[in-house]
Amino acid sequence: CALSEGGQLIGEGAVPADEDGLARLVVQHGRGVRGVVEMMSGAIWVRDTLAAAGWEMQIAHARKVRDVAPIACKTDKVDARVLAELCRRDLVPALWVPGLEDRELRERLRRRTHLVRLRASAMNRIFGLLTQWGLRMSLKRLREPGAMQLLAARGVPEVWQRSISEALALIDLLDERISPLDQELRPLAAADARVVLLDTIPGVGELLGLTLASEIGDISRFASPRKLIGYAGLAPKINQSGDRSRTGALSKAGSRTLRWAAVEAAQHAWRESNPWHQLYNDIAARAGKNPAKAAVARKILIASWHILSRHEPFKAPTSRRPDPASASSRCFLAA
C-alpha cells in the first residue's frame, strides 16, 4: 500500500519478496520513499535491500501494531493500509534489529542448539526403545563391543537392535558436527566481557552466557529488569477488570532463544548450593517444577540485567525465605 504525504492512495497490490519484485517496486515509486514492513521471515533482507536503493525502511513489531491500531477485520490488504498510515504519521512501533556481526553470532549459536536438540532426540529414542523391553543401559555401554549381542541375549529383536544402532550412528555424526562449533564459539565467549560477567551466575556456562549476551544485545535497551523479562516472554499475562487483577500463564511474547537460555540456566536450581534453591523448592511444592523453573529464570534475567548494567560480577542474594506469592508474580517482587 503506497500513500502520498497527504494520505491519498497511490498504489496497492502484492509484491514478490525477491530481487525482481523489489526492483520493480523501486522503479515504480522512485527513491526517497519511507517504508515499513511487518516482521516476517526475510524481513531484514527486504529492509536492507530497499535501504540500499535509497528507501528509509523500518520493521514493525506485529504485536505492538495490533495494540496501536486494533482492527476488527484482519486481512493482508487491511494490514498494509494500517502499516502505511502508521508510517505516514511516524507512529511505527519499530523493532530493534542487531547488526550483521551480531546476527552471525546468533546464527552460529542457534545452529549449535539445533544440532544439540537433534542429538538429545536421538538419545531419548534409544531410551524409549530400550524401555519397550524393560532395559536401561548407558550410551557408553551400548558403544562397547558386544553390545548388540548383549541386547539379543536380553531378548531384544533384531529390528530394535538396528534402530538403536542407527540412533547411535546419528549421535556420533552430530558429535562430529558439534565439536568444531564448540571450538569456534569458546574463544568468542572468552573474549566477550559480557560473557565473563554472566558466567559468574550459577547455572550459566560460557556458551550459555554467550547465548544470553547475544540475545540481550545492548543492555541499555531495557530500562529495568522487568523490561528484559517481558522481552524474553517470561512475564505472566495479566487480566484486569475493575479492581480485580488475575495473573495467568507466561506471555511467551519475545525472544524464544533468550527464554530458552534463561530456563536452561534455571535447570540447576534444585541443587542446595544454588542461591535460588529455596525459591525453587517452595514454588515446586505449590505449583510444580515448570513454574518453579520459570520463576528462577526470571531471577537469572534480573541478575543478568544488574550485572551487565553495573559491569560487576554476580553476588549471591542474602538468604531469606521468599514472600508467599504466586509463581507468576515473582518477577514483580524480584526487582
mmCIF file of C-alpha atoms in Angstrom:
data_model
loop_
_atom_site.group_PDB
_atom_site.id
_atom_site.type_symbol
_atom_site.label_atom_id
_atom_site.label_comp_id
_atom_site.label_asym_id
_atom_site.label_seq_id
_atom_site.Cartn_x
_atom_site.Cartn_y
_atom_site.Cartn_z
ATOM 1 C CA CYS A 1 0.000 0.000 0.000
ATOM 2 C CA ALA A 2 1.533 3.297 -1.155
ATOM 3 C CA LEU A 3 0.269 6.610 0.249
ATOM 4 C CA SER A 4 1.152 10.166 -0.604
ATOM 5 C CA GLU A 5 2.244 12.664 2.049
ATOM 6 C CA GLY A 6 -1.367 13.814 2.257
ATOM 7 C CA GLY A 7 -2.693 10.276 2.747
ATOM 8 C CA GLN A 8 -4.068 9.663 -0.767
ATOM 9 C CA LEU A 9 -3.828 6.091 -2.050
ATOM 10 C CA ILE A 10 -1.210 5.879 -4.821
ATOM 11 C CA GLY A 11 -0.854 2.167 -5.365
ATOM 12 C CA GLU A 12 -1.859 -1.148 -3.895
ATOM 13 C CA GLY A 13 -1.178 -4.805 -4.567
ATOM 14 C CA ALA A 14 1.020 -7.824 -3.894
ATOM 15 C CA VAL A 15 4.774 -7.611 -4.424
ATOM 16 C CA PRO A 16 7.028 -10.700 -4.561
ATOM 17 C CA ALA A 17 9.630 -10.564 -1.801
ATOM 18 C CA ASP A 18 12.542 -11.248 -4.145
ATOM 19 C CA GLU A 19 15.088 -9.118 -6.010
ATOM 20 C CA ASP A 20 12.924 -8.674 -9.123
ATOM 21 C CA GLY A 21 9.812 -7.749 -7.148
ATOM 22 C CA LEU A 22 11.619 -5.202 -5.003
ATOM 23 C CA ALA A 23 13.401 -3.750 -8.049
ATOM 24 C CA ARG A 24 10.044 -3.194 -9.774
ATOM 25 C CA LEU A 25 8.767 -1.527 -6.614
ATOM 26 C CA VAL A 26 11.703 0.904 -6.574
ATOM 27 C CA VAL A 27 11.289 1.668 -10.283
ATOM 28 C CA GLN A 28 7.574 2.323 -9.777
ATOM 29 C CA HIS A 29 7.877 4.662 -6.776
ATOM 30 C CA GLY A 30 11.413 6.004 -7.144
ATOM 31 C CA ARG A 31 13.893 6.800 -4.373
ATOM 32 C CA GLY A 32 13.462 8.754 -1.166
ATOM 33 C CA VAL A 33 10.483 6.691 -0.050
ATOM 34 C CA ARG A 34 9.680 5.961 3.592
ATOM 35 C CA GLY A 35 8.518 2.396 4.048
ATOM 36 C CA VAL A 36 7.715 -0.223 6.650
ATOM 37 C CA VAL A 37 7.433 -3.993 6.548
ATOM 38 C CA GLU A 38 5.986 -6.201 9.261
ATOM 39 C CA MET A 39 8.328 -8.696 10.884
ATOM 40 C CA MET A 40 8.422 -11.959 8.936
ATOM 41 C CA SER A 41 10.920 -14.433 7.571
ATOM 42 C CA GLY A 42 13.251 -12.401 5.362
ATOM 43 C CA ALA A 43 12.065 -9.010 6.644
ATOM 44 C CA ILE A 44 15.617 -7.896 7.437
ATOM 45 C CA TRP A 45 16.761 -8.745 3.903
ATOM 46 C CA VAL A 46 13.824 -6.797 2.439
ATOM 47 C CA ARG A 47 14.665 -3.822 4.636
ATOM 48 C CA ASP A 48 18.364 -3.891 3.732
ATOM 49 C CA THR A 49 17.651 -4.306 0.010
ATOM 50 C CA LEU A 50 15.241 -1.367 -0.137
ATOM 51 C CA ALA A 51 17.508 0.740 2.090
ATOM 52 C CA ALA A 52 20.370 0.134 -0.366
ATOM 53 C CA ALA A 53 18.072 1.508 -3.104
ATOM 54 C CA GLY A 54 17.589 4.771 -1.194
ATOM 55 C CA TRP A 55 14.488 3.990 0.861
ATOM 56 C CA GLU A 56 14.106 4.804 4.566
ATOM 57 C CA MET A 57 12.916 1.471 5.938
ATOM 58 C CA GLN A 58 11.613 0.215 9.282
ATOM 59 C CA ILE A 59 10.479 -3.182 10.565
ATOM 60 C CA ALA A 60 7.258 -3.067 12.569
ATOM 61 C CA HIS A 61 6.567 -5.108 15.682
ATOM 62 C CA ALA A 62 3.453 -7.089 14.711
ATOM 63 C CA ARG A 63 2.053 -7.394 18.232
ATOM 64 C CA LYS A 64 2.533 -3.708 19.017
ATOM 65 C CA VAL A 65 0.960 -2.739 15.697
ATOM 66 C CA ARG A 66 -2.211 -4.525 16.813
ATOM 67 C CA ASP A 67 -2.059 -2.595 20.102
ATOM 68 C CA VAL A 68 -1.652 0.759 18.350
ATOM 69 C CA ALA A 69 -4.229 0.097 15.616
ATOM 70 C CA PRO A 70 -6.669 -2.687 16.599
ATOM 71 C CA ILE A 71 -8.897 -3.716 13.729
ATOM 72 C CA ALA A 72 -11.938 -5.962 13.501
ATOM 73 C CA CYS A 73 -11.136 -7.273 10.012
ATOM 74 C CA LYS A 74 -7.604 -8.544 9.598
ATOM 75 C CA THR A 75 -6.511 -9.207 6.018
ATOM 76 C CA ASP A 76 -3.275 -8.566 4.125
ATOM 77 C CA LYS A 77 -4.824 -5.553 2.401
ATOM 78 C CA VAL A 78 -6.019 -4.030 5.678
ATOM 79 C CA ASP A 79 -2.662 -4.744 7.339
ATOM 80 C CA ALA A 80 -0.823 -2.996 4.508
ATOM 81 C CA ARG A 81 -3.058 0.074 4.779
ATOM 82 C CA VAL A 82 -2.600 0.238 8.554
ATOM 83 C CA LEU A 83 1.200 -0.016 8.228
ATOM 84 C CA ALA A 84 1.252 2.648 5.509
ATOM 85 C CA GLU A 85 -0.797 5.035 7.640
ATOM 86 C CA LEU A 86 1.374 4.434 10.696
ATOM 87 C CA CYS A 87 4.468 5.101 8.592
ATOM 88 C CA ARG A 88 2.983 8.314 7.209
ATOM 89 C CA ARG A 89 2.229 9.549 10.733
ATOM 90 C CA ASP A 90 5.616 8.414 12.176
ATOM 91 C CA LEU A 91 3.859 6.053 14.594
ATOM 92 C CA VAL A 92 5.526 2.774 13.597
ATOM 93 C CA PRO A 93 6.443 0.598 16.651
ATOM 94 C CA ALA A 94 9.793 -0.340 15.140
ATOM 95 C CA LEU A 95 11.773 -3.405 16.086
ATOM 96 C CA TRP A 96 15.404 -3.209 17.150
ATOM 97 C CA VAL A 97 17.462 -5.212 14.660
ATOM 98 C CA PRO A 98 21.036 -6.239 15.565
ATOM 99 C CA GLY A 99 23.896 -5.674 13.155
ATOM 100 C CA LEU A 100 25.219 -8.280 10.756
ATOM 101 C CA GLU A 101 28.042 -9.366 13.075
ATOM 102 C CA ASP A 102 25.615 -9.974 15.953
ATOM 103 C CA ARG A 103 23.222 -11.841 13.667
ATOM 104 C CA GLU A 104 26.090 -14.069 12.522
ATOM 105 C CA LEU A 105 26.889 -14.931 16.151
ATOM 106 C CA ARG A 106 23.238 -15.677 16.845
ATOM 107 C CA GLU A 107 23.055 -17.970 13.829
ATOM 108 C CA ARG A 108 26.137 -19.889 14.984
ATOM 109 C CA LEU A 109 24.611 -20.385 18.421
ATOM 110 C CA ARG A 110 21.217 -21.375 17.029
ATOM 111 C CA ARG A 111 22.872 -23.847 14.666
ATOM 112 C CA ARG A 112 24.594 -25.474 17.626
ATOM 113 C CA THR A 113 21.342 -25.518 19.602
ATOM 114 C CA HIS A 114 19.577 -27.192 16.683
ATOM 115 C CA LEU A 115 22.230 -29.910 16.479
ATOM 116 C CA VAL A 116 22.212 -30.462 20.253
ATOM 117 C CA ARG A 117 18.432 -30.883 20.206
ATOM 118 C CA LEU A 118 18.706 -33.440 17.416
ATOM 119 C CA ARG A 119 21.296 -35.314 19.478
ATOM 120 C CA ALA A 120 19.074 -35.237 22.555
ATOM 121 C CA SER A 121 16.171 -36.527 20.450
ATOM 122 C CA ALA A 122 18.277 -39.485 19.273
ATOM 123 C CA MET A 123 19.304 -40.230 22.866
ATOM 124 C CA ASN A 124 15.689 -40.142 24.005
ATOM 125 C CA ARG A 125 14.730 -42.501 21.178
ATOM 126 C CA ILE A 126 17.332 -45.032 22.337
ATOM 127 C CA PHE A 127 15.986 -44.762 25.876
ATOM 128 C CA GLY A 128 12.454 -45.346 24.582
ATOM 129 C CA LEU A 129 13.475 -48.359 22.514
ATOM 130 C CA LEU A 130 15.209 -49.962 25.494
ATOM 131 C CA THR A 131 12.251 -49.233 27.750
ATOM 132 C CA GLN A 132 9.990 -51.263 25.450
ATOM 133 C CA TRP A 133 11.998 -54.336 26.505
ATOM 134 C CA GLY A 134 12.464 -53.416 30.158
ATOM 135 C CA LEU A 135 16.129 -52.437 29.791
ATOM 136 C CA ARG A 136 18.228 -49.499 30.996
ATOM 137 C CA MET A 137 21.708 -49.167 29.508
ATOM 138 C CA SER A 138 24.037 -46.192 29.192
ATOM 139 C CA LEU A 139 25.249 -44.905 25.839
ATOM 140 C CA LYS A 140 28.785 -45.777 26.922
ATOM 141 C CA ARG A 141 27.822 -49.429 27.376
ATOM 142 C CA LEU A 142 25.936 -49.501 24.062
ATOM 143 C CA ARG A 143 29.089 -48.324 22.268
ATOM 144 C CA GLU A 144 31.241 -51.083 23.729
ATOM 145 C CA PRO A 145 31.999 -54.248 21.722
ATOM 146 C CA GLY A 146 29.355 -56.938 22.063
ATOM 147 C CA ALA A 147 26.560 -54.511 22.993
ATOM 148 C CA MET A 148 24.216 -55.797 20.295
ATOM 149 C CA GLN A 149 24.915 -59.385 21.315
ATOM 150 C CA LEU A 150 24.041 -58.406 24.884
ATOM 151 C CA LEU A 151 20.756 -56.907 23.692
ATOM 152 C CA ALA A 152 19.991 -60.068 21.760
ATOM 153 C CA ALA A 153 20.678 -62.144 24.854
ATOM 154 C CA ARG A 154 18.268 -59.926 26.787
ATOM 155 C CA GLY A 155 15.526 -60.690 24.253
ATOM 156 C CA VAL A 156 15.670 -57.555 22.072
ATOM 157 C CA PRO A 157 14.724 -58.490 18.471
ATOM 158 C CA GLU A 158 17.000 -57.586 15.551
ATOM 159 C CA VAL A 159 14.702 -54.843 14.265
ATOM 160 C CA TRP A 160 15.029 -52.924 17.550
ATOM 161 C CA GLN A 161 18.774 -53.541 17.597
ATOM 162 C CA ARG A 162 19.039 -51.973 14.143
ATOM 163 C CA SER A 163 17.051 -48.930 15.274
ATOM 164 C CA ILE A 164 19.363 -48.478 18.266
ATOM 165 C CA SER A 165 22.440 -48.802 16.016
ATOM 166 C CA GLU A 166 21.071 -46.155 13.632
ATOM 167 C CA ALA A 167 20.406 -43.764 16.524
ATOM 168 C CA LEU A 168 23.937 -44.335 17.877
ATOM 169 C CA ALA A 169 25.403 -43.611 14.436
ATOM 170 C CA LEU A 170 23.347 -40.404 14.267
ATOM 171 C CA ILE A 171 24.665 -39.316 17.671
ATOM 172 C CA ASP A 172 28.243 -39.904 16.515
ATOM 173 C CA LEU A 173 27.586 -37.853 13.362
ATOM 174 C CA LEU A 174 26.104 -34.988 15.363
ATOM 175 C CA ASP A 175 29.039 -35.067 17.790
ATOM 176 C CA GLU A 176 31.362 -34.592 14.817
ATOM 177 C CA ARG A 177 29.342 -31.526 13.749
ATOM 178 C CA ILE A 178 29.025 -30.014 17.234
ATOM 179 C CA SER A 179 32.692 -30.303 18.243
ATOM 180 C CA PRO A 180 34.034 -27.817 15.613
ATOM 181 C CA LEU A 181 31.285 -25.366 16.560
ATOM 182 C CA ASP A 182 32.302 -25.561 20.216
ATOM 183 C CA GLN A 183 35.927 -24.872 19.290
ATOM 184 C CA GLU A 184 34.773 -21.895 17.226
ATOM 185 C CA LEU A 185 32.476 -20.392 19.871
ATOM 186 C CA ARG A 186 34.544 -20.830 23.041
ATOM 187 C CA PRO A 187 37.232 -18.257 22.053
ATOM 188 C CA LEU A 188 34.446 -15.793 21.261
ATOM 189 C CA ALA A 189 32.956 -16.365 24.702
ATOM 190 C CA ALA A 190 36.323 -15.922 26.421
ATOM 191 C CA ALA A 191 36.925 -12.632 24.578
ATOM 192 C CA ASP A 192 33.493 -11.153 25.392
ATOM 193 C CA ALA A 193 33.467 -9.150 28.626
ATOM 194 C CA ARG A 194 29.700 -9.603 28.942
ATOM 195 C CA VAL A 195 30.063 -13.388 28.910
ATOM 196 C CA VAL A 196 32.813 -13.266 31.555
ATOM 197 C CA LEU A 197 30.387 -11.428 33.855
ATOM 198 C CA LEU A 198 27.386 -13.631 33.037
ATOM 199 C CA ASP A 199 29.482 -16.736 33.644
ATOM 200 C CA THR A 200 29.516 -15.828 37.348
ATOM 201 C CA ILE A 201 25.767 -16.564 37.595
ATOM 202 C CA PRO A 202 25.111 -20.100 38.921
ATOM 203 C CA GLY A 203 23.894 -22.331 36.109
ATOM 204 C CA VAL A 204 25.371 -20.179 33.321
ATOM 205 C CA GLY A 205 28.353 -21.565 31.405
ATOM 206 C CA GLU A 206 30.435 -19.943 28.696
ATOM 207 C CA LEU A 207 28.258 -20.977 25.736
ATOM 208 C CA LEU A 208 25.001 -20.308 27.573
ATOM 209 C CA GLY A 209 26.404 -16.952 28.644
ATOM 210 C CA LEU A 210 27.294 -16.189 25.038
ATOM 211 C CA THR A 211 23.713 -17.018 24.052
ATOM 212 C CA LEU A 212 22.320 -14.710 26.730
ATOM 213 C CA ALA A 213 24.671 -11.888 25.728
ATOM 214 C CA SER A 214 23.924 -12.183 22.004
ATOM 215 C CA GLU A 215 20.145 -12.264 22.537
ATOM 216 C CA ILE A 216 20.115 -9.373 25.007
ATOM 217 C CA GLY A 217 22.407 -7.177 22.912
ATOM 218 C CA ASP A 218 22.850 -3.674 24.325
ATOM 219 C CA ILE A 219 21.531 -3.789 27.893
ATOM 220 C CA SER A 220 20.703 -0.076 27.747
ATOM 221 C CA ARG A 221 17.724 -1.016 25.539
ATOM 222 C CA PHE A 222 15.976 -2.203 28.696
ATOM 223 C CA ALA A 223 15.141 0.452 31.267
ATOM 224 C CA SER A 224 14.550 -2.099 34.025
ATOM 225 C CA PRO A 225 14.803 -5.824 34.723
ATOM 226 C CA ARG A 226 11.062 -6.075 34.179
ATOM 227 C CA LYS A 227 11.524 -4.906 30.587
ATOM 228 C CA LEU A 228 14.092 -7.640 29.999
ATOM 229 C CA ILE A 229 11.743 -10.250 31.476
ATOM 230 C CA GLY A 230 8.969 -9.061 29.184
ATOM 231 C CA TYR A 231 11.293 -9.192 26.171
ATOM 232 C CA ALA A 232 12.045 -12.832 26.997
ATOM 233 C CA GLY A 233 8.335 -13.658 27.274
ATOM 234 C CA LEU A 234 8.709 -14.815 30.894
ATOM 235 C CA ALA A 235 6.265 -12.281 32.320
ATOM 236 C CA PRO A 236 2.790 -13.598 33.127
ATOM 237 C CA LYS A 237 -0.321 -12.467 31.315
ATOM 238 C CA ILE A 238 -2.442 -10.130 33.427
ATOM 239 C CA ASN A 239 -6.224 -9.874 33.103
ATOM 240 C CA GLN A 240 -7.747 -6.847 34.804
ATOM 241 C CA SER A 241 -11.378 -5.873 35.207
ATOM 242 C CA GLY A 242 -12.244 -3.050 37.546
ATOM 243 C CA ASP A 243 -10.464 -3.611 40.850
ATOM 244 C CA ARG A 244 -9.802 -7.270 40.047
ATOM 245 C CA SER A 245 -6.486 -8.477 38.660
ATOM 246 C CA ARG A 246 -5.578 -12.047 37.809
ATOM 247 C CA THR A 247 -2.257 -13.364 36.524
ATOM 248 C CA GLY A 248 -2.194 -16.219 34.038
ATOM 249 C CA ALA A 249 0.300 -18.249 32.032
ATOM 250 C CA LEU A 250 3.550 -16.876 30.617
ATOM 251 C CA SER A 251 3.102 -14.470 27.726
ATOM 252 C CA LYS A 252 5.872 -16.119 25.635
ATOM 253 C CA ALA A 253 5.918 -12.923 23.564
ATOM 254 C CA GLY A 254 9.508 -12.091 22.710
ATOM 255 C CA SER A 255 12.806 -13.790 22.093
ATOM 256 C CA ARG A 256 12.255 -17.553 22.197
ATOM 257 C CA THR A 257 16.003 -18.199 22.334
ATOM 258 C CA LEU A 258 16.507 -15.847 25.290
ATOM 259 C CA ARG A 259 13.622 -17.509 27.120
ATOM 260 C CA TRP A 260 15.112 -20.946 26.458
ATOM 261 C CA ALA A 261 18.561 -19.858 27.660
ATOM 262 C CA ALA A 262 17.175 -18.439 30.914
ATOM 263 C CA VAL A 263 15.154 -21.591 31.618
ATOM 264 C CA GLU A 264 18.156 -23.750 30.724
ATOM 265 C CA ALA A 265 20.248 -21.871 33.289
ATOM 266 C CA ALA A 266 17.491 -22.478 35.859
ATOM 267 C CA GLN A 267 17.772 -26.265 35.485
ATOM 268 C CA HIS A 268 20.327 -26.377 38.327
ATOM 269 C CA ALA A 269 18.098 -24.634 40.865
ATOM 270 C CA TRP A 270 17.344 -27.969 42.567
ATOM 271 C CA ARG A 271 20.909 -28.025 43.932
ATOM 272 C CA GLU A 272 21.256 -26.838 47.509
ATOM 273 C CA SER A 273 24.237 -24.676 46.531
ATOM 274 C CA ASN A 274 22.082 -22.671 44.121
ATOM 275 C CA PRO A 275 21.118 -19.247 45.539
ATOM 276 C CA TRP A 276 17.501 -19.731 44.382
ATOM 277 C CA HIS A 277 17.192 -23.270 45.770
ATOM 278 C CA GLN A 278 14.635 -22.300 48.431
ATOM 279 C CA LEU A 279 12.536 -20.344 45.938
ATOM 280 C CA TYR A 280 12.578 -23.320 43.575
ATOM 281 C CA ASN A 281 11.520 -25.775 46.285
ATOM 282 C CA ASP A 282 8.695 -23.580 47.591
ATOM 283 C CA ILE A 283 7.154 -22.977 44.184
ATOM 284 C CA ALA A 284 7.725 -26.554 43.007
ATOM 285 C CA ALA A 285 5.877 -27.866 46.059
ATOM 286 C CA ARG A 286 2.982 -25.477 45.464
ATOM 287 C CA ALA A 287 2.681 -25.228 41.679
ATOM 288 C CA GLY A 288 5.051 -27.776 40.086
ATOM 289 C CA LYS A 289 8.543 -27.856 38.607
ATOM 290 C CA ASN A 290 7.870 -25.878 35.426
ATOM 291 C CA PRO A 291 6.524 -22.762 37.231
ATOM 292 C CA ALA A 292 9.457 -23.066 39.634
ATOM 293 C CA LYS A 293 11.947 -23.085 36.758
ATOM 294 C CA ALA A 294 10.204 -20.075 35.204
ATOM 295 C CA ALA A 295 10.473 -18.181 38.499
ATOM 296 C CA VAL A 296 14.203 -18.946 38.754
ATOM 297 C CA ALA A 297 14.648 -17.999 35.074
ATOM 298 C CA ARG A 298 13.201 -14.578 35.873
ATOM 299 C CA LYS A 299 15.661 -14.243 38.739
ATOM 300 C CA ILE A 300 18.507 -15.088 36.358
ATOM 301 C CA LEU A 301 17.396 -12.389 33.915
ATOM 302 C CA ILE A 302 17.124 -9.879 36.752
ATOM 303 C CA ALA A 303 20.657 -10.773 37.817
ATOM 304 C CA SER A 304 21.825 -10.500 34.203
ATOM 305 C CA TRP A 305 20.369 -7.002 33.900
ATOM 306 C CA HIS A 306 22.130 -5.774 37.038
ATOM 307 C CA ILE A 307 25.405 -7.468 36.111
ATOM 308 C CA LEU A 308 25.508 -6.006 32.611
ATOM 309 C CA SER A 309 24.275 -2.575 33.726
ATOM 310 C CA ARG A 310 26.779 -2.221 36.562
ATOM 311 C CA HIS A 311 29.639 -4.189 34.967
ATOM 312 C CA GLU A 312 30.004 -6.202 38.158
ATOM 313 C CA PRO A 313 30.108 -9.977 38.746
ATOM 314 C CA PHE A 314 27.213 -11.845 40.322
ATOM 315 C CA LYS A 315 26.698 -11.547 44.058
ATOM 316 C CA ALA A 316 24.509 -14.167 45.723
ATOM 317 C CA PRO A 317 21.412 -12.658 47.378
ATOM 318 C CA THR A 318 21.108 -12.802 51.124
ATOM 319 C CA SER A 319 19.326 -15.951 52.215
ATOM 320 C CA ARG A 320 15.771 -15.241 53.326
ATOM 321 C CA ARG A 321 12.537 -17.078 52.872
ATOM 322 C CA PRO A 322 10.599 -15.644 49.919
ATOM 323 C CA ASP A 323 7.260 -13.964 50.476
ATOM 324 C CA PRO A 324 4.197 -16.209 49.960
ATOM 325 C CA ALA A 325 3.253 -15.100 46.462
ATOM 326 C CA SER A 326 2.230 -16.933 43.330
ATOM 327 C CA ALA A 327 4.894 -18.175 40.918
ATOM 328 C CA SER A 328 3.590 -15.913 38.150
ATOM 329 C CA SER A 329 4.043 -12.762 40.249
ATOM 330 C CA ARG A 330 7.620 -13.450 41.367
ATOM 331 C CA CYS A 331 9.103 -11.230 38.660
ATOM 332 C CA PHE A 332 7.405 -8.155 40.099
ATOM 333 C CA LEU A 333 8.692 -8.841 43.592
ATOM 334 C CA ALA A 334 12.240 -9.579 42.459
ATOM 335 C CA ALA A 335 13.076 -6.099 41.176
#
